[in-house]
């Protein structure tokens, strides 16, 4: 078995709707009551949650967005490129990895409401990262991109949108 498969087994990772595999590793016991949260949060939320997220080079993390900032932490494997499109249509990307002397970053924060996805930089490889959010994650705050809608909104980014959407 290769190391990605071993990690999926050892860390008990399950398929994520955006692609890749994940396991929640932390969910705070503290809860923020809905009326203390911005209007876009429909219901109460934990203070914070964190996951392991593993992506292989054969797969991709499809464009999605959430209501809160997401902190990515590099753990091991190949470097991974995070692609993001701001609400006003600016595309940018960063590479998360351990070669911080060559433009890689151990951590990156994807701002709330940005569309974002990810690709592993090397072939025949995988990346294991951590993703932490506050308020805590809830699939009610998660929107997976629809290719047609995203292309209509950002026709200038046709190539990357076509690459990082499932349908
Ligand atoms: N829990 C389930 N999915 C996710 C995700 O995509 N990000 C974070 N931070 N937590 C999750």
PDB file of C-alpha atoms and ligand atoms in Angstrom:
ATOM      1  CA  UNK A   1       0.000   0.000   0.000  1.00  0.00           C
ATOM      2  CA  UNK A   2       1.325   3.486  -0.770  1.00  0.00           C
ATOM      3  CA  UNK A   3       1.689   6.110   1.954  1.00  0.00           C
ATOM      4  CA  UNK A   4      -1.441   8.066   0.932  1.00  0.00           C
ATOM      5  CA  UNK A   5      -3.561   4.904   1.310  1.00  0.00           C
ATOM      6  CA  UNK A   6      -1.853   4.097   4.624  1.00  0.00           C
ATOM      7  CA  UNK A   7      -2.623   7.605   5.916  1.00  0.00           C
ATOM      8  CA  UNK A   8      -6.254   7.371   4.760  1.00  0.00           C
ATOM      9  CA  UNK A   9      -6.534   4.117   6.729  1.00  0.00           C
ATOM     10  CA  UNK A  10      -4.519   5.162   9.806  1.00  0.00           C
ATOM     11  CA  UNK A  11      -6.143   8.589  10.179  1.00  0.00           C
ATOM     12  CA  UNK A  12      -9.618   7.256   9.334  1.00  0.00           C
ATOM     13  CA  UNK A  13     -10.147   9.703   6.479  1.00  0.00           C
ATOM     14  CA  UNK A  14     -13.421   9.715   4.521  1.00  0.00           C
ATOM     15  CA  UNK A  15     -14.158  11.113   1.028  1.00  0.00           C
ATOM     16  CA  UNK A  16     -14.968  14.835   1.019  1.00  0.00           C
ATOM     17  CA  UNK A  17     -17.622  16.238  -1.394  1.00  0.00           C
ATOM     18  CA  UNK A  18     -15.021  18.712  -2.774  1.00  0.00           C
ATOM     19  CA  UNK A  19     -12.578  15.823  -3.553  1.00  0.00           C
ATOM     20  CA  UNK A  20      -9.857  14.365  -1.337  1.00  0.00           C
ATOM     21  CA  UNK A  21     -10.289  12.755   2.075  1.00  0.00           C
ATOM     22  CA  UNK A  22     -10.845  14.295   5.494  1.00  0.00           C
ATOM     23  CA  UNK A  23     -11.396  13.654   9.159  1.00  0.00           C
ATOM     24  CA  UNK A  24     -12.452  16.184  11.755  1.00  0.00           C
ATOM     25  CA  UNK A  25      -9.808  16.290  14.493  1.00  0.00           C
ATOM     26  CA  UNK A  26     -11.200  19.062  16.712  1.00  0.00           C
ATOM     27  CA  UNK A  27     -14.603  20.523  17.447  1.00  0.00           C
ATOM     28  CA  UNK A  28     -14.750  22.970  20.355  1.00  0.00           C
ATOM     29  CA  UNK A  29     -17.247  22.295  23.103  1.00  0.00           C
ATOM     30  CA  UNK A  30     -17.908  26.031  23.233  1.00  0.00           C
ATOM     31  CA  UNK A  31     -20.859  27.221  21.153  1.00  0.00           C
ATOM     32  CA  UNK A  32     -21.627  30.636  19.674  1.00  0.00           C
ATOM     33  CA  UNK A  33     -25.341  31.378  19.773  1.00  0.00           C
ATOM     34  CA  UNK A  34     -26.838  32.344  16.409  1.00  0.00           C
ATOM     35  CA  UNK A  35     -27.777  35.904  17.395  1.00  0.00           C
ATOM     36  CA  UNK A  36     -24.080  36.631  18.079  1.00  0.00           C
ATOM     37  CA  UNK A  37     -23.064  35.519  14.559  1.00  0.00           C
ATOM     38  CA  UNK A  38     -23.321  37.396  11.246  1.00  0.00           C
ATOM     39  CA  UNK A  39     -26.600  36.952   9.356  1.00  0.00           C
ATOM     40  CA  UNK A  40     -25.173  34.383   6.887  1.00  0.00           C
ATOM     41  CA  UNK A  41     -24.806  31.775   9.663  1.00  0.00           C
ATOM     42  CA  UNK A  42     -28.146  30.013   9.965  1.00  0.00           C
ATOM     43  CA  UNK A  43     -27.992  28.474  13.450  1.00  0.00           C
ATOM     44  CA  UNK A  44     -25.504  28.096  16.300  1.00  0.00           C
ATOM     45  CA  UNK A  45     -21.858  27.253  15.588  1.00  0.00           C
ATOM     46  CA  UNK A  46     -18.925  25.860  17.576  1.00  0.00           C
ATOM     47  CA  UNK A  47     -16.122  28.304  18.324  1.00  0.00           C
ATOM     48  CA  UNK A  48     -13.786  26.395  16.019  1.00  0.00           C
ATOM     49  CA  UNK A  49     -13.153  23.110  14.180  1.00  0.00           C
ATOM     50  CA  UNK A  50     -10.169  21.525  12.486  1.00  0.00           C
ATOM     51  CA  UNK A  51      -9.691  18.687   9.977  1.00  0.00           C
ATOM     52  CA  UNK A  52      -7.010  16.608   8.343  1.00  0.00           C
ATOM     53  CA  UNK A  53      -7.352  16.878   4.566  1.00  0.00           C
ATOM     54  CA  UNK A  54      -5.516  14.589   2.157  1.00  0.00           C
ATOM     55  CA  UNK A  55      -5.455  15.170  -1.597  1.00  0.00           C
ATOM     56  CA  UNK A  56      -3.788  12.971  -4.237  1.00  0.00           C
ATOM     57  CA  UNK A  57      -2.339  14.192  -7.544  1.00  0.00           C
ATOM     58  CA  UNK A  58      -4.976  12.216  -9.499  1.00  0.00           C
ATOM     59  CA  UNK A  59      -7.708  14.227  -7.789  1.00  0.00           C
ATOM     60  CA  UNK A  60      -8.396  17.915  -7.083  1.00  0.00           C
ATOM     61  CA  UNK A  61     -10.201  19.956  -4.489  1.00  0.00           C
ATOM     62  CA  UNK A  62     -13.065  21.507  -6.467  1.00  0.00           C
ATOM     63  CA  UNK A  63     -13.904  25.199  -6.165  1.00  0.00           C
ATOM     64  CA  UNK A  64     -16.070  25.829  -3.128  1.00  0.00           C
ATOM     65  CA  UNK A  65     -16.613  28.628  -0.651  1.00  0.00           C
ATOM     66  CA  UNK A  66     -17.482  28.934   3.013  1.00  0.00           C
ATOM     67  CA  UNK A  67     -18.719  31.743   5.278  1.00  0.00           C
ATOM     68  CA  UNK A  68     -15.558  31.949   7.380  1.00  0.00           C
ATOM     69  CA  UNK A  69     -11.784  32.300   6.891  1.00  0.00           C
ATOM     70  CA  UNK A  70     -10.005  28.940   6.614  1.00  0.00           C
ATOM     71  CA  UNK A  71      -6.444  28.446   7.880  1.00  0.00           C
ATOM     72  CA  UNK A  72      -4.490  25.764   5.962  1.00  0.00           C
ATOM     73  CA  UNK A  73      -1.467  24.121   7.649  1.00  0.00           C
ATOM     74  CA  UNK A  74       1.008  21.992   5.698  1.00  0.00           C
ATOM     75  CA  UNK A  75       1.716  18.612   7.318  1.00  0.00           C
ATOM     76  CA  UNK A  76       3.489  16.304   4.835  1.00  0.00           C
ATOM     77  CA  UNK A  77       3.840  15.097   1.250  1.00  0.00           C
ATOM     78  CA  UNK A  78       4.189  17.118  -1.943  1.00  0.00           C
ATOM     79  CA  UNK A  79       3.503  20.821  -2.013  1.00  0.00           C
ATOM     80  CA  UNK A  80      -0.071  21.838  -2.825  1.00  0.00           C
ATOM     81  CA  UNK A  81      -1.349  24.849  -4.756  1.00  0.00           C
ATOM     82  CA  UNK A  82      -4.370  26.668  -3.375  1.00  0.00           C
ATOM     83  CA  UNK A  83      -6.284  28.502  -6.102  1.00  0.00           C
ATOM     84  CA  UNK A  84      -8.607  31.295  -5.042  1.00  0.00           C
ATOM     85  CA  UNK A  85     -10.968  33.767  -6.693  1.00  0.00           C
ATOM     86  CA  UNK A  86     -12.035  36.788  -4.650  1.00  0.00           C
ATOM     87  CA  UNK A  87     -15.687  37.917  -4.698  1.00  0.00           C
ATOM     88  CA  UNK A  88     -14.659  40.719  -7.108  1.00  0.00           C
ATOM     89  CA  UNK A  89     -13.044  38.245  -9.518  1.00  0.00           C
ATOM     90  CA  UNK A  90      -9.323  38.426  -8.761  1.00  0.00           C
ATOM     91  CA  UNK A  91      -7.566  35.050  -9.193  1.00  0.00           C
ATOM     92  CA  UNK A  92      -4.493  34.264  -7.100  1.00  0.00           C
ATOM     93  CA  UNK A  93      -2.675  31.145  -5.951  1.00  0.00           C
ATOM     94  CA  UNK A  94      -0.227  30.189  -3.228  1.00  0.00           C
ATOM     95  CA  UNK A  95       1.857  27.063  -2.713  1.00  0.00           C
ATOM     96  CA  UNK A  96       1.722  25.393   0.661  1.00  0.00           C
ATOM     97  CA  UNK A  97       4.774  23.251   1.448  1.00  0.00           C
ATOM     98  CA  UNK A  98       7.877  23.022   3.602  1.00  0.00           C
ATOM     99  CA  UNK A  99      10.290  24.794   1.233  1.00  0.00           C
ATOM    100  CA  UNK A 100       9.725  28.191   2.799  1.00  0.00           C
ATOM    101  CA  UNK A 101      13.003  29.471   1.290  1.00  0.00           C
ATOM    102  CA  UNK A 102      11.473  29.019  -2.199  1.00  0.00           C
ATOM    103  CA  UNK A 103       8.099  30.728  -2.021  1.00  0.00           C
ATOM    104  CA  UNK A 104       6.254  27.953  -0.236  1.00  0.00           C
ATOM    105  CA  UNK A 105       4.280  28.589   2.908  1.00  0.00           C
ATOM    106  CA  UNK A 106       3.593  26.438   5.963  1.00  0.00           C
ATOM    107  CA  UNK A 107       0.272  28.205   6.440  1.00  0.00           C
ATOM    108  CA  UNK A 108      -2.194  30.151   4.348  1.00  0.00           C
ATOM    109  CA  UNK A 109      -5.490  31.802   5.212  1.00  0.00           C
ATOM    110  CA  UNK A 110      -8.231  31.637   2.567  1.00  0.00           C
ATOM    111  CA  UNK A 111     -10.523  34.595   3.236  1.00  0.00           C
ATOM    112  CA  UNK A 112     -14.238  34.022   3.864  1.00  0.00           C
ATOM    113  CA  UNK A 113     -16.414  33.963   0.718  1.00  0.00           C
ATOM    114  CA  UNK A 114     -13.521  33.390  -1.692  1.00  0.00           C
ATOM    115  CA  UNK A 115     -14.001  30.518  -4.147  1.00  0.00           C
ATOM    116  CA  UNK A 116     -11.089  28.152  -3.602  1.00  0.00           C
ATOM    117  CA  UNK A 117      -9.759  24.759  -4.634  1.00  0.00           C
ATOM    118  CA  UNK A 118      -6.435  22.953  -4.643  1.00  0.00           C
ATOM    119  CA  UNK A 119      -4.098  20.745  -6.725  1.00  0.00           C
ATOM    120  CA  UNK A 120      -1.082  18.669  -5.695  1.00  0.00           C
ATOM    121  CA  UNK A 121       2.061  20.053  -7.352  1.00  0.00           C
ATOM    122  CA  UNK A 122       3.832  16.721  -8.180  1.00  0.00           C
ATOM    123  CA  UNK A 123       2.465  13.733 -10.100  1.00  0.00           C
ATOM    124  CA  UNK A 124       2.123  10.344  -8.355  1.00  0.00           C
ATOM    125  CA  UNK A 125       1.935  12.127  -5.056  1.00  0.00           C
ATOM    126  CA  UNK A 126      -0.301  13.348  -2.260  1.00  0.00           C
ATOM    127  CA  UNK A 127      -0.458  16.145   0.314  1.00  0.00           C
ATOM    128  CA  UNK A 128      -1.686  16.065   3.893  1.00  0.00           C
ATOM    129  CA  UNK A 129      -2.765  19.408   5.339  1.00  0.00           C
ATOM    130  CA  UNK A 130      -4.853  20.668   8.227  1.00  0.00           C
ATOM    131  CA  UNK A 131      -7.744  23.097   7.731  1.00  0.00           C
ATOM    132  CA  UNK A 132      -9.049  25.110  10.670  1.00  0.00           C
ATOM    133  CA  UNK A 133     -12.057  27.405  10.748  1.00  0.00           C
ATOM    134  CA  UNK A 134     -13.754  29.685  13.235  1.00  0.00           C
ATOM    135  CA  UNK A 135     -16.737  29.735  13.653  1.00  0.00           C
ATOM    136  CA  UNK A 136     -16.702  25.945  13.433  1.00  0.00           C
ATOM    137  CA  UNK A 137     -17.504  24.148  10.189  1.00  0.00           C
ATOM    138  CA  UNK A 138     -21.077  23.312   9.192  1.00  0.00           C
ATOM    139  CA  UNK A 139     -22.071  22.090   5.721  1.00  0.00           C
ATOM    140  CA  UNK A 140     -24.791  24.814   5.794  1.00  0.00           C
ATOM    141  CA  UNK A 141     -21.925  27.319   5.310  1.00  0.00           C
ATOM    142  CA  UNK A 142     -20.395  25.326   2.429  1.00  0.00           C
ATOM    143  CA  UNK A 143     -21.178  25.883  -1.275  1.00  0.00           C
ATOM    144  CA  UNK A 144     -19.671  23.641  -3.944  1.00  0.00           C
ATOM    145  CA  UNK A 145     -19.306  25.541  -7.214  1.00  0.00           C
ATOM    146  CA  UNK A 146     -21.513  24.790 -10.174  1.00  0.00           C
ATOM    147  CA  UNK A 147     -19.292  24.973 -13.276  1.00  0.00           C
ATOM    148  CA  UNK A 148     -21.825  26.767 -15.489  1.00  0.00           C
ATOM    149  CA  UNK A 149     -22.692  29.396 -12.844  1.00  0.00           C
ATOM    150  CA  UNK A 150     -19.042  30.072 -11.946  1.00  0.00           C
ATOM    151  CA  UNK A 151     -18.044  30.371 -15.636  1.00  0.00           C
ATOM    152  CA  UNK A 152     -20.873  32.830 -16.137  1.00  0.00           C
ATOM    153  CA  UNK A 153     -19.721  34.924 -13.169  1.00  0.00           C
ATOM    154  CA  UNK A 154     -15.989  34.823 -14.020  1.00  0.00           C
ATOM    155  CA  UNK A 155     -15.550  34.135 -17.782  1.00  0.00           C
ATOM    156  CA  UNK A 156     -11.993  35.515 -17.538  1.00  0.00           C
ATOM    157  CA  UNK A 157     -11.053  32.424 -15.451  1.00  0.00           C
ATOM    158  CA  UNK A 158     -12.485  29.768 -17.793  1.00  0.00           C
ATOM    159  CA  UNK A 159      -9.374  27.558 -17.783  1.00  0.00           C
ATOM    160  CA  UNK A 160      -8.979  27.133 -14.022  1.00  0.00           C
ATOM    161  CA  UNK A 161     -12.755  26.970 -13.397  1.00  0.00           C
ATOM    162  CA  UNK A 162     -13.122  24.175 -15.974  1.00  0.00           C
ATOM    163  CA  UNK A 163     -10.185  22.344 -14.403  1.00  0.00           C
ATOM    164  CA  UNK A 164     -11.418  22.669 -10.802  1.00  0.00           C
ATOM    165  CA  UNK A 165     -15.142  21.968 -11.078  1.00  0.00           C
ATOM    166  CA  UNK A 166     -16.730  18.530 -11.257  1.00  0.00           C
ATOM    167  CA  UNK A 167     -19.569  19.317 -13.658  1.00  0.00           C
TER     168      UNK A 167
HETATM  169  N1  LIG B   1     -15.317  19.810   7.962  1.00  0.00           N
HETATM  170  C1  LIG B   1     -15.860  19.166   6.915  1.00  0.00           C
HETATM  171  N2  LIG B   1     -15.448  19.713   5.765  1.00  0.00           N
HETATM  172  C2  LIG B   1     -14.617  20.704   6.083  1.00  0.00           C
HETATM  173  C3  LIG B   1     -13.874  21.623   5.315  1.00  0.00           C
HETATM  174  O1  LIG B   1     -13.885  21.633   4.082  1.00  0.00           O
HETATM  175  N3  LIG B   1     -13.134  22.515   5.994  1.00  0.00           N
HETATM  176  C4  LIG B   1     -13.094  22.524   7.349  1.00  0.00           C
HETATM  177  N4  LIG B   1     -12.323  23.420   7.936  1.00  0.00           N
HETATM  178  N5  LIG B   1     -13.776  21.690   8.091  1.00  0.00           N
HETATM  179  C5  LIG B   1     -14.531  20.769   7.457  1.00  0.00           C
END
